[in-house]
Coordinates of C-alpha atoms and ligand atoms in Angstrom, one line a residue:
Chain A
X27 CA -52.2 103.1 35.6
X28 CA -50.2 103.8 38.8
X29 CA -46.8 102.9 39.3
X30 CA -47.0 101.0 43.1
X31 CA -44.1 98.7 42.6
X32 CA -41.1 100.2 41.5
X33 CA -37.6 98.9 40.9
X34 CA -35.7 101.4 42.8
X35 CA -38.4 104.2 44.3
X36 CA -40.2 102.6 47.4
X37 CA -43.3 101.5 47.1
X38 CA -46.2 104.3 46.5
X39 CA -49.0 104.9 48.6
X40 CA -52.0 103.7 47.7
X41 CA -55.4 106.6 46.4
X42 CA -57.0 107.9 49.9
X43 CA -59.5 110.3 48.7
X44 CA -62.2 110.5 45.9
X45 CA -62.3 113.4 42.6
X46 CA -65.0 113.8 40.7
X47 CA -64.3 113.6 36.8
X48 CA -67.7 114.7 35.1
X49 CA -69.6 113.4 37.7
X50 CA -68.1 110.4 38.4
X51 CA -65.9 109.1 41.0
X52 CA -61.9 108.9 40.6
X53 CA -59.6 107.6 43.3
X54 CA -56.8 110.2 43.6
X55 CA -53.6 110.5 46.2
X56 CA -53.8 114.0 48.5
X57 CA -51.6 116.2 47.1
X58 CA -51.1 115.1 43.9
X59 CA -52.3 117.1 40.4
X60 CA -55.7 116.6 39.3
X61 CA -53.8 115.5 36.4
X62 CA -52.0 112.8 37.8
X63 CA -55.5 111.1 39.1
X64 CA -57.1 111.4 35.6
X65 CA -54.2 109.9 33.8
X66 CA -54.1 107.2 36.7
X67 CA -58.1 106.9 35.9
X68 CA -56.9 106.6 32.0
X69 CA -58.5 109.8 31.3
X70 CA -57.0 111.7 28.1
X71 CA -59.0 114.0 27.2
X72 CA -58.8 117.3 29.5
X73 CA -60.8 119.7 27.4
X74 CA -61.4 120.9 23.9
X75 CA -60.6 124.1 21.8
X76 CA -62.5 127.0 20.9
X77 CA -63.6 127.4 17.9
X78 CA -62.9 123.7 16.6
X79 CA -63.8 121.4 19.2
X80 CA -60.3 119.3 19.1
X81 CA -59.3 117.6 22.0
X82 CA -56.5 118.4 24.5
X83 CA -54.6 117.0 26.9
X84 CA -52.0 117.4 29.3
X85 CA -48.6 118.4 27.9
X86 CA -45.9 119.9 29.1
X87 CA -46.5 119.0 33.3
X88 CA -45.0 122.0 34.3
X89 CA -47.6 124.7 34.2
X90 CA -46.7 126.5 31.4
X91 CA -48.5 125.3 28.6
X92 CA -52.2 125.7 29.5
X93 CA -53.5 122.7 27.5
X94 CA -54.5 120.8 30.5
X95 CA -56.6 123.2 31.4
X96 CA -60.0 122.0 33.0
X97 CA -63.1 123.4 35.0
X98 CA -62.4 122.7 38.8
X99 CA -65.7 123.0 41.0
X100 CA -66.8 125.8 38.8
X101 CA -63.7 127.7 37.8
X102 CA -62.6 127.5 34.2
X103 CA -58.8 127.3 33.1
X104 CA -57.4 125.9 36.1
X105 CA -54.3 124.6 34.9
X106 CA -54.3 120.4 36.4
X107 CA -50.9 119.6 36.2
X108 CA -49.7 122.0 38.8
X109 CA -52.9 122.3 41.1
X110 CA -53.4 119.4 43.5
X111 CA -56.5 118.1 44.0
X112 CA -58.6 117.9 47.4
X113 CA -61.3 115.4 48.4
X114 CA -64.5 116.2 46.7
X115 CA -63.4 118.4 44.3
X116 CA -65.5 118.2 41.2
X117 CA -63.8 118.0 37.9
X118 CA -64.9 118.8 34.3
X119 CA -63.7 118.4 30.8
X120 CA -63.7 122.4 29.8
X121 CA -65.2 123.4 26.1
X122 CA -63.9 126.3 24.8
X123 CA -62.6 129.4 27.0
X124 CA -64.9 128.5 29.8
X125 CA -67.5 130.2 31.6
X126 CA -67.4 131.5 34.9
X127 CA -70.2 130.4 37.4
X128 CA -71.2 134.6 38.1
X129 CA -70.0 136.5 35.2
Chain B
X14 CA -40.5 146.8 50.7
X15 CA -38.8 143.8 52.1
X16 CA -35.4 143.6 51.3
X17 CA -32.5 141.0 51.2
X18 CA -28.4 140.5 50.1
X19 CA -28.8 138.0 48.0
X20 CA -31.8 137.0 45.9
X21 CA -32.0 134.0 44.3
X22 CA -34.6 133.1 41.3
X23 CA -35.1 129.3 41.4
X24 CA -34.6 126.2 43.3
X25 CA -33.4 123.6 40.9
X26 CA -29.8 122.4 42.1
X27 CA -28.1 125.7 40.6
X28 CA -30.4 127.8 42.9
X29 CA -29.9 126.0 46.1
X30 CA -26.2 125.8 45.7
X31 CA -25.3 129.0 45.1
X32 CA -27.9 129.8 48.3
X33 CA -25.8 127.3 50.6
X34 CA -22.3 128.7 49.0
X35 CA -23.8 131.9 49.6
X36 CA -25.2 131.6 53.5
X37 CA -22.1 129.6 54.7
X38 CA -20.1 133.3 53.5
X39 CA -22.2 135.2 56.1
X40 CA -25.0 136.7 53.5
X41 CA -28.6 136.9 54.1
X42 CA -30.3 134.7 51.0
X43 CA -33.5 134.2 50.1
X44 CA -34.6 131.8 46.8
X45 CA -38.0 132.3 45.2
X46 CA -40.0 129.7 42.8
X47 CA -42.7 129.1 41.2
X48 CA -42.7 125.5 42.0
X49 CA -44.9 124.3 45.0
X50 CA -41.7 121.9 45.8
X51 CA -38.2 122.8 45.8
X52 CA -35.6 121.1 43.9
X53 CA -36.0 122.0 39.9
X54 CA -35.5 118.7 37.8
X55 CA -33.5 116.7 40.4
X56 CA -36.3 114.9 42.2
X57 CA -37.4 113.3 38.9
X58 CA -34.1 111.8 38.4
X59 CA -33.6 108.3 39.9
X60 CA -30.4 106.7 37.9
X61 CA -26.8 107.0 39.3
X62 CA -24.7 110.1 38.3
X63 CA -22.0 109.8 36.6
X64 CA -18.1 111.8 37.5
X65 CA -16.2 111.7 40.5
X66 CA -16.8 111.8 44.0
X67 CA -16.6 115.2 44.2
X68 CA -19.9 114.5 42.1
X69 CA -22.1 112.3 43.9
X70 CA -21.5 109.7 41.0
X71 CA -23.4 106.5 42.0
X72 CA -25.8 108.9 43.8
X73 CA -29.3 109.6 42.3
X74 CA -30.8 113.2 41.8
X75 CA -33.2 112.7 44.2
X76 CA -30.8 111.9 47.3
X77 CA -29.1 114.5 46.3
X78 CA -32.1 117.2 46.2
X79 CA -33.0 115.9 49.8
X80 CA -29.5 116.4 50.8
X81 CA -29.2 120.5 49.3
X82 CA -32.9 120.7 50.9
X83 CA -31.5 119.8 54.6
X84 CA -28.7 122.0 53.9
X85 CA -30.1 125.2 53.1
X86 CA -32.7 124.9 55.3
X87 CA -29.6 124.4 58.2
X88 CA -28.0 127.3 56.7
X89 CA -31.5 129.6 57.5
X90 CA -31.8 130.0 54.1
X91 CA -35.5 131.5 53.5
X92 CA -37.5 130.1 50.3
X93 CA -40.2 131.3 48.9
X94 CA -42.4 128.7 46.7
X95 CA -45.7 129.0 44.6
X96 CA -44.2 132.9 43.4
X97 CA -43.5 133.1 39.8
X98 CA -40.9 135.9 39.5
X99 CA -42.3 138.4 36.8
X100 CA -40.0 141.3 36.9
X101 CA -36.6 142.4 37.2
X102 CA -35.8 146.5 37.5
X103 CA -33.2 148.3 38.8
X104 CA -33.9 150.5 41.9
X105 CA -32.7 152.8 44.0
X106 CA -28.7 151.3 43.0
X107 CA -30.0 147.9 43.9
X108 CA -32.4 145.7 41.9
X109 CA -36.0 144.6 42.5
X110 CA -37.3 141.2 42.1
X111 CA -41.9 141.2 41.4
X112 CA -43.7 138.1 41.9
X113 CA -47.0 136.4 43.0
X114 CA -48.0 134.9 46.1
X115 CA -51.6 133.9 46.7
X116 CA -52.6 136.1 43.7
X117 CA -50.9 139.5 45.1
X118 CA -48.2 141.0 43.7
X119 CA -45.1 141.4 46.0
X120 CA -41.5 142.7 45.2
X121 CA -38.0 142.5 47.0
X122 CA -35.1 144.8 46.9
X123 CA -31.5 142.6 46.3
X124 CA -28.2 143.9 46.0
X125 CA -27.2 140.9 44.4
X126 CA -29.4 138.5 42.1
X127 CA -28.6 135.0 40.9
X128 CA -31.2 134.1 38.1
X129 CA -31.3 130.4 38.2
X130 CA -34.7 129.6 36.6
X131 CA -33.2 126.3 34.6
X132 CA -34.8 125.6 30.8
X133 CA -37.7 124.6 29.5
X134 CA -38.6 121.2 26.9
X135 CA -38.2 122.4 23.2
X136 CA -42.0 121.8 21.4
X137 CA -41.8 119.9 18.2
X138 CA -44.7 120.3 15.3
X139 CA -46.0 117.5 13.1
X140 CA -49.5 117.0 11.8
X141 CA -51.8 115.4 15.0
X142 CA -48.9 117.1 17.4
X143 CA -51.8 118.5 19.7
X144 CA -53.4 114.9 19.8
X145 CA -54.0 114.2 23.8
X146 CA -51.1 111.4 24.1
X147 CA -48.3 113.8 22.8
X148 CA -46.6 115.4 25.9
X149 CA -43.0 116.5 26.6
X150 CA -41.0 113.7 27.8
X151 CA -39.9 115.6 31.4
X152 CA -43.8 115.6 31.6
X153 CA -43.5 112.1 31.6
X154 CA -40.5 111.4 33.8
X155 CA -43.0 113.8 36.3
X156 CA -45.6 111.5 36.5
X157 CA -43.5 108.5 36.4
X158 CA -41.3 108.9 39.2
X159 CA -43.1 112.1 41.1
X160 CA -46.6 111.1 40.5
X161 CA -46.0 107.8 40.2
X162 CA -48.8 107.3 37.5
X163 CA -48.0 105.9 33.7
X164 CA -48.6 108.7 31.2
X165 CA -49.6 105.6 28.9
X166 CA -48.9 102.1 27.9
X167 CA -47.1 102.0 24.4
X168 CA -44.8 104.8 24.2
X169 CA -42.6 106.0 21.1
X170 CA -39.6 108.5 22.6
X171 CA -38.9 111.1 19.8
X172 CA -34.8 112.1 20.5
X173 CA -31.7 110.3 21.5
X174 CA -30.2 113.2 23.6
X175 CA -29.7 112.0 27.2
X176 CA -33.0 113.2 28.1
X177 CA -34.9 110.9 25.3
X178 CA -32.6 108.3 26.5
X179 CA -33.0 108.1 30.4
X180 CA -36.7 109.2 30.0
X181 CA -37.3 105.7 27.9
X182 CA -35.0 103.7 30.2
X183 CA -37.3 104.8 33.5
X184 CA -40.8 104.7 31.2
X185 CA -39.3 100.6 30.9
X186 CA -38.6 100.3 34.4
X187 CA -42.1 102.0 35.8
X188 CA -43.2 99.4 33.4
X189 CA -44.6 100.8 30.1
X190 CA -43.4 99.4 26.7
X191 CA -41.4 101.7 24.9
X192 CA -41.9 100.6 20.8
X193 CA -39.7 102.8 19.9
X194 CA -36.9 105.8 19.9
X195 CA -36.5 107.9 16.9
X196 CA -33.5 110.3 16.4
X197 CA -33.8 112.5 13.2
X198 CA -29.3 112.5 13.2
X199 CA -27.3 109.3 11.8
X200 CA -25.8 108.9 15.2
X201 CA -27.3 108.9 19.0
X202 CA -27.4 112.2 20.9
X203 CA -26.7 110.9 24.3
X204 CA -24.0 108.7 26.9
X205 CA -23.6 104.9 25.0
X206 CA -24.3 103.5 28.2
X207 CA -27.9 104.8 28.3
X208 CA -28.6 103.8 24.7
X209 CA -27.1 100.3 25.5
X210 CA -29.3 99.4 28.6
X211 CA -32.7 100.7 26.0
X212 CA -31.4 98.2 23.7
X213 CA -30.8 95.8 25.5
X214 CA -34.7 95.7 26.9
X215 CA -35.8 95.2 23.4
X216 CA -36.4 98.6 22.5
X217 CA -35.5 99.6 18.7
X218 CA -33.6 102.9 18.1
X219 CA -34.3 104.6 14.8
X220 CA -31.5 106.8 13.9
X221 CA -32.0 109.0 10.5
X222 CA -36.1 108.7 11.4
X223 CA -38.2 111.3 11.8
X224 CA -42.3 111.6 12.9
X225 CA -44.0 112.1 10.1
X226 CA -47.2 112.4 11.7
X227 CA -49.4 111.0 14.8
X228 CA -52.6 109.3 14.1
X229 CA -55.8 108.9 15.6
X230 CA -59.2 111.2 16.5
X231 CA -59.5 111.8 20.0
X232 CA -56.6 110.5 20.9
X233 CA -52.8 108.6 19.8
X234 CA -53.4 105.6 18.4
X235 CA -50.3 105.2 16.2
X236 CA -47.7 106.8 14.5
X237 CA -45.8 107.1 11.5
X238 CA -42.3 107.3 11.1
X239 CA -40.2 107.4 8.3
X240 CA -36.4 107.3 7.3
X241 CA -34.0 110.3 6.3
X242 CA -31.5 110.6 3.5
X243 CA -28.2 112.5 4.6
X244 CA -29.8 115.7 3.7
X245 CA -32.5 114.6 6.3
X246 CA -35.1 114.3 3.5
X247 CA -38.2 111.7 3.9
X248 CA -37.3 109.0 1.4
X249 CA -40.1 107.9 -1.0
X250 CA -41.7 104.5 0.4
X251 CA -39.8 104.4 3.5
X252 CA -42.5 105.1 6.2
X253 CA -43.8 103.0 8.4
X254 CA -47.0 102.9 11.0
X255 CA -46.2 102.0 14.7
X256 CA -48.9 101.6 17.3
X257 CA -48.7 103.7 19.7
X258 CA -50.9 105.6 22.7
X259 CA -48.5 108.2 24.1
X260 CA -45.4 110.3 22.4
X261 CA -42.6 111.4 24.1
X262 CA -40.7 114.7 22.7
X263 CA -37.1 115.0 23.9
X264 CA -35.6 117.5 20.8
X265 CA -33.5 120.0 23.5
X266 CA -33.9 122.6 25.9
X267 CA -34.0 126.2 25.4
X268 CA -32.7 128.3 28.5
X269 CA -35.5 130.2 30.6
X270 CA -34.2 133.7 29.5
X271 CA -37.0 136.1 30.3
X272 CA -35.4 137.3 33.2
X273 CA -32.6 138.4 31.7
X274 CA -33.8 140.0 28.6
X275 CA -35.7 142.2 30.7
X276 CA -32.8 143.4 33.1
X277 CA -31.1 144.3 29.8
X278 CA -28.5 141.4 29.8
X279 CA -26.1 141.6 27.3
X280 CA -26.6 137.6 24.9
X281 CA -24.7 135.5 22.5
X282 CA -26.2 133.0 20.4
X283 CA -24.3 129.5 20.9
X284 CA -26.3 126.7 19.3
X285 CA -24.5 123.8 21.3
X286 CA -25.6 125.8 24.5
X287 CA -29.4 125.8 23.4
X288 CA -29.6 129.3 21.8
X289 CA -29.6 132.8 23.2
X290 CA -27.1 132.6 26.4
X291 CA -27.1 135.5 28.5
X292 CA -22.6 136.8 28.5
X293 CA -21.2 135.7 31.9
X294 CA -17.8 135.9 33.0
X295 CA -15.9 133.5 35.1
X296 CA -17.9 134.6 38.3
X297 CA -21.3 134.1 36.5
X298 CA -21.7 137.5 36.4
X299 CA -23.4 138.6 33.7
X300 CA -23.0 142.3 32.2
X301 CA -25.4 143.6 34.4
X302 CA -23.1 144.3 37.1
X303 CA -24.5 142.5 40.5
X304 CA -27.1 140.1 38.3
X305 CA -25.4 136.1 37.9
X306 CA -26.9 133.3 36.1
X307 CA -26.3 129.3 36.6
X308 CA -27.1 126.6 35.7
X309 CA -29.6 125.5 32.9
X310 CA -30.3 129.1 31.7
X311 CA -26.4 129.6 30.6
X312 CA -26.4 126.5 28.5
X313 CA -28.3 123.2 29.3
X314 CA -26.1 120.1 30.6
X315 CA -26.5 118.2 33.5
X316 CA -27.4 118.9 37.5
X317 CA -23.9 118.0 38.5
X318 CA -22.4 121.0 36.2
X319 CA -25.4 123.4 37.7
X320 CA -24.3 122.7 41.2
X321 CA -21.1 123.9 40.2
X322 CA -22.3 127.1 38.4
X323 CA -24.7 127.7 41.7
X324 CA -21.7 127.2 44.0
X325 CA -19.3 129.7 41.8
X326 CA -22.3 132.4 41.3
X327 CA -22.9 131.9 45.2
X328 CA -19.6 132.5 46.4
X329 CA -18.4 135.2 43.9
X330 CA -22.0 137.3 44.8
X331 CA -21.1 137.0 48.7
X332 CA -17.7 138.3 47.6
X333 CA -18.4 141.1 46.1
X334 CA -20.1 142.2 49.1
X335 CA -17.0 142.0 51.2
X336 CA -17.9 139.0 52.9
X337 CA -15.6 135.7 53.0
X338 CA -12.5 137.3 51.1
X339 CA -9.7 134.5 51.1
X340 CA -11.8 131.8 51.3
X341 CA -13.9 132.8 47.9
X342 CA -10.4 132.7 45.9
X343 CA -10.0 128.9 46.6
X344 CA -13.3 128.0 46.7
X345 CA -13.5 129.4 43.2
X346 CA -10.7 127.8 41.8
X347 CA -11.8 124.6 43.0
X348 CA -15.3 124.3 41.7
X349 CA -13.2 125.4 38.6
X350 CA -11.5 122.7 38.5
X351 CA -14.3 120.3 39.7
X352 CA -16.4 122.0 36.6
X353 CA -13.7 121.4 33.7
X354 CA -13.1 117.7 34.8
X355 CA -16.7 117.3 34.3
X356 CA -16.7 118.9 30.9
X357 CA -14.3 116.2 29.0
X358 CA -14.2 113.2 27.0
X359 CA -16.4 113.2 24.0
X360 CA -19.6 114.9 25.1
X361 CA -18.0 117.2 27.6
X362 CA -15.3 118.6 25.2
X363 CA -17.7 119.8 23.1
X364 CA -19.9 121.4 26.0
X365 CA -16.2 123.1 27.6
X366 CA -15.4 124.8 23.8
X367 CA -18.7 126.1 23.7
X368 CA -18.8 127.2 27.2
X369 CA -15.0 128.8 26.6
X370 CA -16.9 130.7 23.5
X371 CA -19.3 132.1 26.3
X372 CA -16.7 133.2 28.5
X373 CA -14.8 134.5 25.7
X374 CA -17.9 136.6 24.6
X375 CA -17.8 138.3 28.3
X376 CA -14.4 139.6 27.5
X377 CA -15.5 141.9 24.1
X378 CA -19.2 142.5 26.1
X379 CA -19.4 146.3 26.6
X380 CA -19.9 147.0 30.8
Ligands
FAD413 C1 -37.2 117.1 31.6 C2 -35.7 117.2 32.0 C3 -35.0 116.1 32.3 C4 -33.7 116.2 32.7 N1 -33.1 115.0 33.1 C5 -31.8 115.1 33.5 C6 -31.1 114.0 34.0 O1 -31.7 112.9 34.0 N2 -29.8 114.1 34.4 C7 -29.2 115.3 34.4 O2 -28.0 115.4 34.9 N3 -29.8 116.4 34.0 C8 -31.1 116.3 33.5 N4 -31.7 117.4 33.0 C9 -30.9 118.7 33.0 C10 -31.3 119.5 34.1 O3 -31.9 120.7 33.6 C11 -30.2 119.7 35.1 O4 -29.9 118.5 35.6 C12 -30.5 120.6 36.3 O5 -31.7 120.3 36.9 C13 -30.4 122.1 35.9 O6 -30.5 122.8 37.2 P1 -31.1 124.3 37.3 O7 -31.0 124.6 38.7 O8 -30.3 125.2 36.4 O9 -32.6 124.2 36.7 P2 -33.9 123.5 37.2 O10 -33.6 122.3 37.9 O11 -34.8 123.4 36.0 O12 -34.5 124.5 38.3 C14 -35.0 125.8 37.9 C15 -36.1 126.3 38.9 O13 -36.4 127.6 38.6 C16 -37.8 127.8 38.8 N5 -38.2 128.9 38.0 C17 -38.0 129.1 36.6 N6 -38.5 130.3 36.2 C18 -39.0 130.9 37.4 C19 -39.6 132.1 37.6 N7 -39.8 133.1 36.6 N8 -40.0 132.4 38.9 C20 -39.8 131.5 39.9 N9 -39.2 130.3 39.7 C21 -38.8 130.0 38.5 C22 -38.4 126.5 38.3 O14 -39.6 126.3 38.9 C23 -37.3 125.5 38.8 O15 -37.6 125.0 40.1 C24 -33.1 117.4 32.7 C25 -33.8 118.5 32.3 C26 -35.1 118.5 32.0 C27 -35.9 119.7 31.6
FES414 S1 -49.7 120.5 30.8 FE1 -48.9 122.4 30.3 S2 -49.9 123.7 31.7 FE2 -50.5 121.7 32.3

């Protein structure tokens, strides 16, 4: 959920572009982390581990932890809390380490 | 290989102040971090400081980070953002600085360096810890008041500290229900006044609790707590479920050290501080000679204390370059004194003894 009206921060601008979460359509702010836009969209789960298939989400915000890791039009472990998104840009939950598109 | 005077690492409030304290001297500065924005933690805090004046109390972090931003960008200082700094060697009698910068590996020679890289949120475990919903609670004062977006609806704040506290008072007022805060100690961690304004919007605080565990498959549904004897054992039959979708860890901060481990810094280990500290002197020189810290990574307390550090390391690292003589005497003496009003009454007394530890340690450090 976003936070528009806010006691003491003005109000927020309002989503002016589109994501694309496993194929479908997410409003989302430019600029902001893909992570913000899913967790506006009430997305949790960003992707799930290797070998036993448990879910992950984001955690620490700050780019250090790699458990929001995602595939982000084709490129595996791009970390979503520090990369911001861009109109278009196609989203997916990652299993496992990833796989790149031409290795 | 470009080169600069000073070379600052990190532009949280420490960073930028010792830049500005150390471009109104005369010296060439120059702040890398890894950040896309400048500004470290302040722009995700919106209360009212506390102190004097002097302090900006009544102002909120975020003014304040605007305020540093227009100054050092007045003062021509030159900042570098998006470059994680990896490495720290000497060379050629100065220092050099690596780091990235869209994906390339670049370096800087300094003759001074002011590490000012702030600390990172401590990670607790408990069984469904890694359970999307579980998330540091500066992650979630992030999207709150940077992103603007709710990390969740029913949100349980694990640690009273001041973090745990003003976290859960701005989750309330971006308008999320906070079920509950759970501090594993007898007593709160953090300022009375912050505990009294959670209370007083309904949320319970749990002292002696601890998460036991967070429950649900894909996801946090709930979570159980349960109460502590004074040995901070679980006692028998005294647990309870709380619904819940999102957990907030505030347990401490650990200094972001790397840095200075690898220039070879000399360290004490004060637990009130957050652990390993690098050994600083009363210039925030460290026992590399020419290397300073502030801020966060010499103890974690509060922005208005790592202004003051920044200013000090700032103006005693222009100093020692020749520059600004006479003026650097005062100035230090009066961020000094500025600094030790800050560090009393109940919270702050504890935070100057530990701190005079620190400073004590500098005195037996080897050079
Ligand atoms: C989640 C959280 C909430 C807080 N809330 C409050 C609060 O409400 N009130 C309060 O007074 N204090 C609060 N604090 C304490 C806060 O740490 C201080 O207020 C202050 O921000 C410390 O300043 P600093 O400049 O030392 O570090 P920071 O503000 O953390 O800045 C450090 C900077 O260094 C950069 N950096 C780190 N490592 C590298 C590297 N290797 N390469 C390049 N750049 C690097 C980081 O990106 C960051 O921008 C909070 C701290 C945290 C972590
Ligand atoms: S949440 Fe930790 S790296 Fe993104």
């Amino acid at each position: 959920m976003r936070v528009v009206k806010h006691p003491i921060l003005p109000d927020d601008a309002a989503p002016d572009c589109i994501i694309y979460h496993d194929g479908q359509p997410v409003p989302a702010k430019s600029g902001e982390p893909i992570a913000a836009a899913l967790l506006a969209a009430g997305v949790r789960v960003f992707r799930e581990t290797a070998k036993k298939r448990n879910p992950r989400g984001i955690y620490c915000g700050i780019g250090r932890c790699t458990d929001c890791v995602m595939v982000v039009d084709g490129e595996p472990n791009v970390r979503t809390c520090v990369t911001p998104v861009r109109q278009g840009m196609e989203v997916r939950t990652q299993k496992g380490l990833g796989e790149w598109k031409n290795s | 290989m470009k080169k600069t005077q000073i070379l600052i690492v990190g532009a949280g409030p420490a960073g930028l102040c010792a830049a500005i304290e150390a471009a109104r001297a005369g010296a060439k500065a120059f702040i890398i971090d890894e950040n896309s924005k400048p500004g470290g933690q302040l722009f995700k805090q919106i209360h009212k400081f506390f102190g004097s004046y002097e302090h900006r109390a009544g102002v909120r972090g975020y003014a304040i980070g605007t305020d540093l931003l227009r100054e050092t960008e007045e003062l021509g200082v030159e900042v570098i953002l998006n470059a994680p700094v990896y490495g720290l060697f000497r060379h050629d009698g100065g220092m050099m600085v690596s780091y990235m910068k869209d994906g390339r590996e670049k370096a800087i020679l300094a003759e001074k360096i002011i590490l000012a890289t702030g600390a990172a949120e401590n990670a607790l475990a408990f069984p469904g810890g890694t359970l999307p919903g579980v998330m540091g609670a500066g992650c979630a004062q992030t999207m709150i008041n940077v992103n603007r977006v709710l990390p969740g609806g029913k949100i349980i704040m694990i640690g009273s500290g001041n973090v745990g506290l003003i976290v859960a008072y701005q989750l309330l007022q971006a308008g999320a229900e906070v079920s509950a805060l759970i501090e594993a100690a007898p007593f709160i961690g953090g300022y009375g006044v912050h505990a009294s304004k959670i209370r007083r919007a309904g949320t319970p605080i749990f002292v002696s609790h601890t998460i036991e565990r967070a429950l649900g498959k894909t996801r946090v549904d709930a979570v159980e707590i349960v109460r502590l004897d004074e040995s901070f054992q679980p006692v028998p039959g005294a647990r309870r479920v709380i619904e819940a979708d999102t957990v907030c860890l505030a347990v401490g901060l650990s200094p972001l050290t790397e840095l200075a481990w690898m220039a070879g810094c000399d360290f004490t280990w004060i637990p009130q501080l957050g652990g390993h500290i690098p050994i600083h002197n009363e210039n925030m020189e460290t026992t590399i000679p020419g290397l300073y810290a502030a801020g966060d990574i010499t103890g974690s307390e509060e922005a208005s204390t790592a202004m003051e550090e920044g200013r000090l390391a700032g103006i005693a690292a222009a100093e020692a370059l020749g520059l600004t003589a006479e003026r650097a005497k005062d100035i230090k003496l009066e961020v000094w004194a500025r600094m030790n009003a800050l560090r009393t009454g109940p919270f702050g007394q504890k935070r100057f003894e530990a701190k005079a530890q620190l400073l004590e340690s500098a005195k037996g450090a080897a050079r």
